[in-house]
Every structure is written in structure tokens, then in C-alpha cells.
Coordinates of C-alpha atoms in Angstrom, one line a residue:
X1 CA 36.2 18.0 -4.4
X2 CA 36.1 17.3 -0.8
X3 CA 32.4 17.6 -0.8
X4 CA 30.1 15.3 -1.6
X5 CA 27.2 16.2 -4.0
X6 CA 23.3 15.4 -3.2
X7 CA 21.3 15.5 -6.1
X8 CA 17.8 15.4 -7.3
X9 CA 16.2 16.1 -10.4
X10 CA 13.9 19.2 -10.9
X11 CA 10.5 19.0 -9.7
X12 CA 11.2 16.2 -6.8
X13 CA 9.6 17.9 -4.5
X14 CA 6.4 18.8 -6.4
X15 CA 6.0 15.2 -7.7
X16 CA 7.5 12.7 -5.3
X17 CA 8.1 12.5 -1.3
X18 CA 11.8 13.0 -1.6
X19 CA 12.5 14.5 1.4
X20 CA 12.8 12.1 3.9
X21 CA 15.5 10.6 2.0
X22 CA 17.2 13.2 1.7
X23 CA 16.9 13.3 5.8
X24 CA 18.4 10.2 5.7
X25 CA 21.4 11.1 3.6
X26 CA 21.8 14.2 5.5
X27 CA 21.8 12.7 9.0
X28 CA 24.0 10.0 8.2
X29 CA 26.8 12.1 6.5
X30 CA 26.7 14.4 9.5
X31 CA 27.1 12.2 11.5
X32 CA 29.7 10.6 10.3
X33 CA 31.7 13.9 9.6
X34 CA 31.2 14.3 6.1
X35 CA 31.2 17.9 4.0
X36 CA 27.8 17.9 1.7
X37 CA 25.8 19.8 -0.3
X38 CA 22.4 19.2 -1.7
X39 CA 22.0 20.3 -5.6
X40 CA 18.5 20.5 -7.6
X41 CA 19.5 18.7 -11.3
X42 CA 17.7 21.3 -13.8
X43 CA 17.0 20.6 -17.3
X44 CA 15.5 24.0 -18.2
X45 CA 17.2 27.7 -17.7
X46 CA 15.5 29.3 -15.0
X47 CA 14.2 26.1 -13.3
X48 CA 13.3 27.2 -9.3
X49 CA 15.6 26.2 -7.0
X50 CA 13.9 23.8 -3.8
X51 CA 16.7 23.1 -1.8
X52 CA 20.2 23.8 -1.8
X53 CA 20.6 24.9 -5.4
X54 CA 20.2 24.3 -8.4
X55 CA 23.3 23.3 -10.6
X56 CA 24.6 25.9 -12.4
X57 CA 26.3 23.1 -15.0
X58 CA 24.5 20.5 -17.6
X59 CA 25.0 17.4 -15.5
X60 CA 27.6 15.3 -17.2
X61 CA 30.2 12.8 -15.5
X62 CA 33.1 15.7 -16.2
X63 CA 30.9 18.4 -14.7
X64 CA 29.8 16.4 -11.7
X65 CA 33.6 15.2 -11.0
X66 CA 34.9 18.7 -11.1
X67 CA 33.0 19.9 -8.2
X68 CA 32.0 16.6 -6.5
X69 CA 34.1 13.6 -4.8
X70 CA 31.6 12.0 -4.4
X71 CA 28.0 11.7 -5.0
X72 CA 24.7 10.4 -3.8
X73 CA 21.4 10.0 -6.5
X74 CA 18.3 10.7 -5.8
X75 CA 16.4 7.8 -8.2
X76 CA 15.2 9.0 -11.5
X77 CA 15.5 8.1 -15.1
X78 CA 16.7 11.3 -16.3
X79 CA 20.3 10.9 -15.6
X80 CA 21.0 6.9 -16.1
X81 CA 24.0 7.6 -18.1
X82 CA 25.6 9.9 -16.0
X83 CA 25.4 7.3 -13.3
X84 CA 26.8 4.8 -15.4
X85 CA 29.5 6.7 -16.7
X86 CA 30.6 7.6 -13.2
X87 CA 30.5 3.8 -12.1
X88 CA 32.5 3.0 -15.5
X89 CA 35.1 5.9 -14.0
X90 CA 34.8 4.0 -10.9
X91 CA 33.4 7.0 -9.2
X92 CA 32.2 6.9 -5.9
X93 CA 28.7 7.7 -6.4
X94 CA 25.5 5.8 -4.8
X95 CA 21.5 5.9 -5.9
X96 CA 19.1 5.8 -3.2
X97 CA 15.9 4.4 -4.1
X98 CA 16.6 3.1 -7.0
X99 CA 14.1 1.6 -9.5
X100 CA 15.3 0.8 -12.8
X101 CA 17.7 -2.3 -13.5
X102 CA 21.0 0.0 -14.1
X103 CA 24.1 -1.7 -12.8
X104 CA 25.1 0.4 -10.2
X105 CA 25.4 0.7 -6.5
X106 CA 22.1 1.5 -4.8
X107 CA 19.5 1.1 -2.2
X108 CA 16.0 -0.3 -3.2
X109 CA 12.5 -2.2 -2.3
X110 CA 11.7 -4.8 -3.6
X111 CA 8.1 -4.0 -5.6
X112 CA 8.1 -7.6 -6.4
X113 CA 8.5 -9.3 -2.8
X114 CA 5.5 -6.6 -1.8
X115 CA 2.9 -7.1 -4.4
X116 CA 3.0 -11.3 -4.1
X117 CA 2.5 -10.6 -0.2
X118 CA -0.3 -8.4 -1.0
X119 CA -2.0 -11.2 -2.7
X120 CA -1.4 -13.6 -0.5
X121 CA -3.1 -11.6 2.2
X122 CA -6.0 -11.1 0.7
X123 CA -5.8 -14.7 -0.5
X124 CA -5.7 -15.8 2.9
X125 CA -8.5 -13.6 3.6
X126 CA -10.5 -15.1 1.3
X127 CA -10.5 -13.5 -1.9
X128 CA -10.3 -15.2 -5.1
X129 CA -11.1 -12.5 -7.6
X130 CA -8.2 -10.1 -7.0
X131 CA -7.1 -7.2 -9.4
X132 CA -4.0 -5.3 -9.7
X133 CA -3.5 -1.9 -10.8
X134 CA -0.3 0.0 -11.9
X135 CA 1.4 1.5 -14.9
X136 CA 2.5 0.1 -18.1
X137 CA 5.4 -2.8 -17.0
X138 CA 7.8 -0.9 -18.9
X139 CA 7.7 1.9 -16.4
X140 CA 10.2 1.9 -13.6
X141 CA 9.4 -1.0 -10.7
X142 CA 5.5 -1.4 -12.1
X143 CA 6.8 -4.6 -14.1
X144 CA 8.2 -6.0 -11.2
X145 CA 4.9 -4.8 -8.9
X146 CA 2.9 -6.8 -11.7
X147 CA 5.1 -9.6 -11.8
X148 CA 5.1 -10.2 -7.9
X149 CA 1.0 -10.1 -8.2
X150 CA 1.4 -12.8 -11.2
X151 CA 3.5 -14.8 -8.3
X152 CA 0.8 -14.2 -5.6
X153 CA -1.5 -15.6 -7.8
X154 CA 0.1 -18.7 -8.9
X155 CA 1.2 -19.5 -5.2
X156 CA -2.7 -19.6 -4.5
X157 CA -3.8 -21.2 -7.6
X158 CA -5.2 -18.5 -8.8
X159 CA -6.3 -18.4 -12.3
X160 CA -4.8 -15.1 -14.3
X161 CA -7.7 -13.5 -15.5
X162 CA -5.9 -10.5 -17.6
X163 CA -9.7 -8.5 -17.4
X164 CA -8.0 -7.7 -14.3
X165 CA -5.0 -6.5 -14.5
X166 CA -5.7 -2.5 -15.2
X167 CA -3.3 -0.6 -16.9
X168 CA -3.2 3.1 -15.4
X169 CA -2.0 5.9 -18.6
X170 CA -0.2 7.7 -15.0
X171 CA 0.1 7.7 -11.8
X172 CA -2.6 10.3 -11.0
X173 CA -5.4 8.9 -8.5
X174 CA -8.0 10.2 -11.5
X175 CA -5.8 7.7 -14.5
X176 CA -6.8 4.7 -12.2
X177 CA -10.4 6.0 -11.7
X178 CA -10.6 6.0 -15.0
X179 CA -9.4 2.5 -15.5
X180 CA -11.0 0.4 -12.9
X181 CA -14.5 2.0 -12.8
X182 CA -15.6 -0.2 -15.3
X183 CA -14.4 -3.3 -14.1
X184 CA -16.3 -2.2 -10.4
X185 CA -19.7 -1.5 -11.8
X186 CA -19.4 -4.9 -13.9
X187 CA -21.2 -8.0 -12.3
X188 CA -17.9 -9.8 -12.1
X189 CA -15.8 -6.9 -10.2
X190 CA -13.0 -8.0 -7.7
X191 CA -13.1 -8.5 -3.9
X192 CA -9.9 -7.5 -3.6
X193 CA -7.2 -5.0 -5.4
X194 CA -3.0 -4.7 -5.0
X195 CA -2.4 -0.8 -5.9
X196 CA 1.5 -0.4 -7.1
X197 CA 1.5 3.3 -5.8
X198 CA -1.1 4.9 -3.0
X199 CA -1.9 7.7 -5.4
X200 CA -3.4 4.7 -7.4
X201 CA -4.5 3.2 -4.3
X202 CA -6.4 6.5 -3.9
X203 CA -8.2 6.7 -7.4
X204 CA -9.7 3.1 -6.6
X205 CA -11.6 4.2 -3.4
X206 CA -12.9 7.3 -4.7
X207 CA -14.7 4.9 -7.6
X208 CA -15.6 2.4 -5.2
X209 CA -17.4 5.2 -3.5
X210 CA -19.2 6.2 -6.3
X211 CA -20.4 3.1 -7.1
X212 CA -21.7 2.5 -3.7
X213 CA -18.9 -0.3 -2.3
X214 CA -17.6 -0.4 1.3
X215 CA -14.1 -0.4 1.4
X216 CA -12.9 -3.5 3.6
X217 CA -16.2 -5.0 3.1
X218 CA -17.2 -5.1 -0.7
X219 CA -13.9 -5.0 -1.7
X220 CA -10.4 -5.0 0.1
X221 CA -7.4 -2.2 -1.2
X222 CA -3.7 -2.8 -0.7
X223 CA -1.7 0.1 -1.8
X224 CA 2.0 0.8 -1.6
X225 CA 4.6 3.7 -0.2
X226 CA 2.1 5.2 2.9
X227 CA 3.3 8.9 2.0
X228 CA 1.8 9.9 -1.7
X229 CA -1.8 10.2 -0.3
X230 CA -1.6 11.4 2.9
X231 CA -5.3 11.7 5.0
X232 CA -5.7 12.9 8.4
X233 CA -7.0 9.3 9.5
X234 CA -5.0 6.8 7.5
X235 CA -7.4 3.6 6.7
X236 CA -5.4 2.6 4.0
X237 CA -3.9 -1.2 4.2
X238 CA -0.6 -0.5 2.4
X239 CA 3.5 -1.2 2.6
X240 CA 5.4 1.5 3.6
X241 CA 7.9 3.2 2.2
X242 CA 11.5 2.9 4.0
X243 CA 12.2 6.6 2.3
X244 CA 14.7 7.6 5.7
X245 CA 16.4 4.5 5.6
X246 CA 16.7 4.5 1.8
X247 CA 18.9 7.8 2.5
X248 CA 20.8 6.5 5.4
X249 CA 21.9 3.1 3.7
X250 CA 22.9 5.0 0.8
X251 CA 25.1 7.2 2.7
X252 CA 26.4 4.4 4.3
X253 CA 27.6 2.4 1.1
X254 CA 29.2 6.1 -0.3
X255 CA 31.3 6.5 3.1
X256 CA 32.1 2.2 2.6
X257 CA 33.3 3.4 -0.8
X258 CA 35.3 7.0 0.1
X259 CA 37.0 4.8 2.8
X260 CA 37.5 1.6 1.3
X261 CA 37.9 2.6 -2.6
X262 CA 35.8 0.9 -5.4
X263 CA 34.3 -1.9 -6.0
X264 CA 31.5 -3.8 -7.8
X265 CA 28.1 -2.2 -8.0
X266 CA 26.1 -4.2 -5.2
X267 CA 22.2 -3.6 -3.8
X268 CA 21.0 -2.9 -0.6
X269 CA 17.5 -3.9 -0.1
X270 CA 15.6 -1.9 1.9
X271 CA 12.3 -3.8 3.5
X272 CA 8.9 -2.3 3.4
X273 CA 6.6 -3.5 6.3
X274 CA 3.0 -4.1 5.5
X275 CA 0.8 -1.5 7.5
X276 CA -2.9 -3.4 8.4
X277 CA -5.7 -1.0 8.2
X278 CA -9.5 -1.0 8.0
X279 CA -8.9 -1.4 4.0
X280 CA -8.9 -5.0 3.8
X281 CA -11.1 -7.5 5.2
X282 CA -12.6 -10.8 4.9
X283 CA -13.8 -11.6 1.0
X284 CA -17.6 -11.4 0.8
X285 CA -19.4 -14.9 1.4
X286 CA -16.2 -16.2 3.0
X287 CA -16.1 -18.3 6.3
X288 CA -13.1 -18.0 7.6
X289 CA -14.2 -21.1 10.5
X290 CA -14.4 -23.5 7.5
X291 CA -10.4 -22.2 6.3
X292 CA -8.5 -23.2 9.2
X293 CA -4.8 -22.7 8.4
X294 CA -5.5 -19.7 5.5
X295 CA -7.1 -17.5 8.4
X296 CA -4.1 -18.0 10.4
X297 CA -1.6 -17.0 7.6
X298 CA -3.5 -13.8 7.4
X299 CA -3.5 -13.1 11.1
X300 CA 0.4 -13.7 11.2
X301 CA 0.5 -11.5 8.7
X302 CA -1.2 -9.0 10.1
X303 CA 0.1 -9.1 13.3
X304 CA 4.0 -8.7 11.9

């Protein structure tokens, strides 16, 4: 019970960029001394183990508690409850990365503060006719992604126009194909598009491509995370991720609450900088000499 547990669900690695928060948790509890030991969650007999190994237990608060002091969460949905149950047990256990509205102690960006700065870049740049594509808002952070776009585009009296706000059935580059190519080959596309995920981000391009757009000219892509779609020349404008120092702040609040004992479930907010690449650009028609302060919003922006 000295050691404290890292886990991850099955299929992390095959589906999400996990490991450099897992860096960060491992870095941080060495160097502070502490005994660890990284544990795939399976849900399946015979799942493959990816690192460390793979509980040999149904994860349950008793389970975890009999050979964990202490625990660190990688973020999914699949074991809320046994979160929860440990904070009602007043467990220390933190979540790093986490992206669903559970009341426990946890590290996270804030998809909300990200996509309203995405539109209000492109806003200053000119556009007016700016898209957003995610997932269903029901589905981890994409309600708050959408919401922070709804923001942007209030803040910039922007009308909502709800033809463009595409709902992706995944978060596959080919689901958002799928959903905006219409909307790009119609006579009233967008100049500009917020992307909750790159993967999405991704999908977008390769149908602007096919539909004979210039990216950063026709129309302007923001995407979000700068890991899921990686290319050997990144031109994608997009917020990245803070995946290491996700890890290390979780760390962090564990060792706060092995030292200090328990206390009330409190967030850490991670930021996530906006990288400025050849992606965006000035909205078709627009003159920026005739915009005065707007242009210089954008070049703050850009430069920061």
C-alpha cells in the first residue's frame, strides 16, 4: 500500500496520446521520491498489456485500495464511479486530464476558454462566416468546445447560423469529412472553421482539398491538442495540448494530498497556448488597412 497506482484504461495507447502524461506523472513522482507503478485497467480477459501491466483485479474502490495508497487517473469515462467512490472514501487519488464534470480532484483545459479564442482570431482576421466542428455536446469536453464557439461568436456579434455548426458521428478525421463536405461545396461555405480535436481538424483539410480550397486562403482551420495528427511539417494553426504538465500537476496535487491528508476535490487548470501556423489567414475580400484595432488583436494574438 506504499505504492501509488498509475492507471489507464485499455487501449490508451492505440486511441489517445497518453504517454506524455504519463511522462509527467512519472517524472514528477520520481523526483519527489515516490514508489509507483503504472497499471493498464482491462475490461476484457486477455486484454494486451501496453505498459506496466495490466490489472489482474475488476477495478473497484476495494480492489484498488488493497494494493494502492494512492492513485493517479488517466481521464476516461469508463471508471467515474470508482473515482467517486474513492473521493467519497476520501482516498487520495487524482485524474489528470480530466474532461467530464465529476466532482473530483484533477487537472484539465479548458475546451471552452480555447474554442471562443479561436473565434475571435479568426474574427479579427476577418471572418464572419465561421463553422465549428466537434462531437455530439453530450460527449466529454465537445459541449463546452461548442459552447466557447457560441461565446466567440456573440463577443463579435456574430449571428448563430446553426447550418454551421457540424456534428461529427466520431472523432475519426473521415466522420468530419463526411460532415462538412457538404457545407464546403455549398455557395455559402465558411471562411473560417474551429476543430474541437486535430483528428477533426484533419478530416476538414482533406475535403477542402478535394474541393479545390487553399487552406489559409479560402478558408482558415483552427484545430485543437497538436499531437492526434501528427505530419512531418506541421501547418496546422491549433492549441496545444499541455499533456506533460497535465501529468506533473496531477502528481503534484496526489503528493499535496499523501502529505497533507484530504481535502475538497479542487481543479487545476492547465493552459493550452495557441500555436500560429500557415492554417489561418486573412478572410477572403477582407482589408485588413480599413480594420484598424481588429488587425491588431489578431497580431497580439498571434504573437503570444
Amino acid at each position: 500500500k506504499g505504492v501509488i497506482g498509475v492507471l489507464y484504461p485499455e487501449g490508451a495507447f492505440r486511441l489517445y496520446d497518453v504517454a506524455p502524461t504519463l511522462l509527467g506523472v512519472q517524472q514528477t513522482l520520481m523526483r519527489l521520491g515516490y514508489a509507483f507503478e503504472f497499471a493498464e485497467v482491462t475490461w476484457r480477459e486477455g486484454a494486451p498489456m501496453v505498459l506496466g501491466r495490466p490489472t489482474p483485479w475488476p477495478l473497484t474502490a476495494d480492489n484498488f485500495l488493497e494494493h494502492y495508497g494512492a492513485g493517479v487517473f488517466w481521464e476516461y469515462a469508463t471508471y467515474d464511479e470508482h473515482i467517486l467512490e474513492l473521493e467519497r472514501r476520501h482516498a487520495p487519488v487524482v485524474v489528470a486530464n480530466m474532461q467530464n464534470d465529476i466532482p473530483v480532484t484533477a487537472t484539465w483545459v479548458d475546451h471552452r476558454k480555447a474554442s471562443r479564442s479561436a473565434v475571435n482570431f479568426l474574427a479579427a482576421m476577418g471572418h464572419r462566416r465561421i463553422a465549428f466542428v466537434g462531437r455530439d455536446p453530450g460527449q466529454r469536453f465537445h459541449g463546452r468546445a461548442r459552447q466557447g464557439y457560441l461565446d466567440g461568436l456573440a463577443e463579435n456579434g456574430i449571428a448563430f447560423d446553426d447550418r454551421l455548426a457540424v456534428v461529427c458521428d466520431g472523432t475519426s478525421p473521415i466522420s468530419a469529412y463526411a460532415a462538412i463536405k457538404p457545407l464546403l461545396l455549398s455557395d455559402d461555405r465558411p471562411t473560417g472553421v474551429v476543430a474541437a480535436r486535430d483528428l477533426l481538424a484533419q478530416g476538414v483539410c482533406h475535403a477542402m482539398q478535394e474541393a479545390g480550397l487553399a487552406l489559409g486562403r479560402d478558408v482558415s482551420v483552427i484545430g485543437f491538442d497538436d499531437a492526434s495528427w501528427p505530419v512531418e511539417q506541421p501547418f496546422l494553426t491549433t492549441f496545444r495540448m499541455p499533456s506533460a504538465e497535465m501529468g506533473a500537476g496531477a502528481a503534484e496535487m496526489l503528493v499535496e494530498r499523501i502529505v497533507g491528508g484530504w481535502r475538497p476535490p479542487e481543479r487545476r487548470e492547465m493552459e493550452a497556448p495557441l500555436v500560429v501556423r500557415q492554417s489561418v489567414g486573412l478572410a477572403p475580400g477582407y482589408d485588413p488597412s480599413a480594420a484598424g484595432p481588429r488587425r491588431e488583436v489578431a497580431l497580439s494574438v498571434a504573437r503570444h
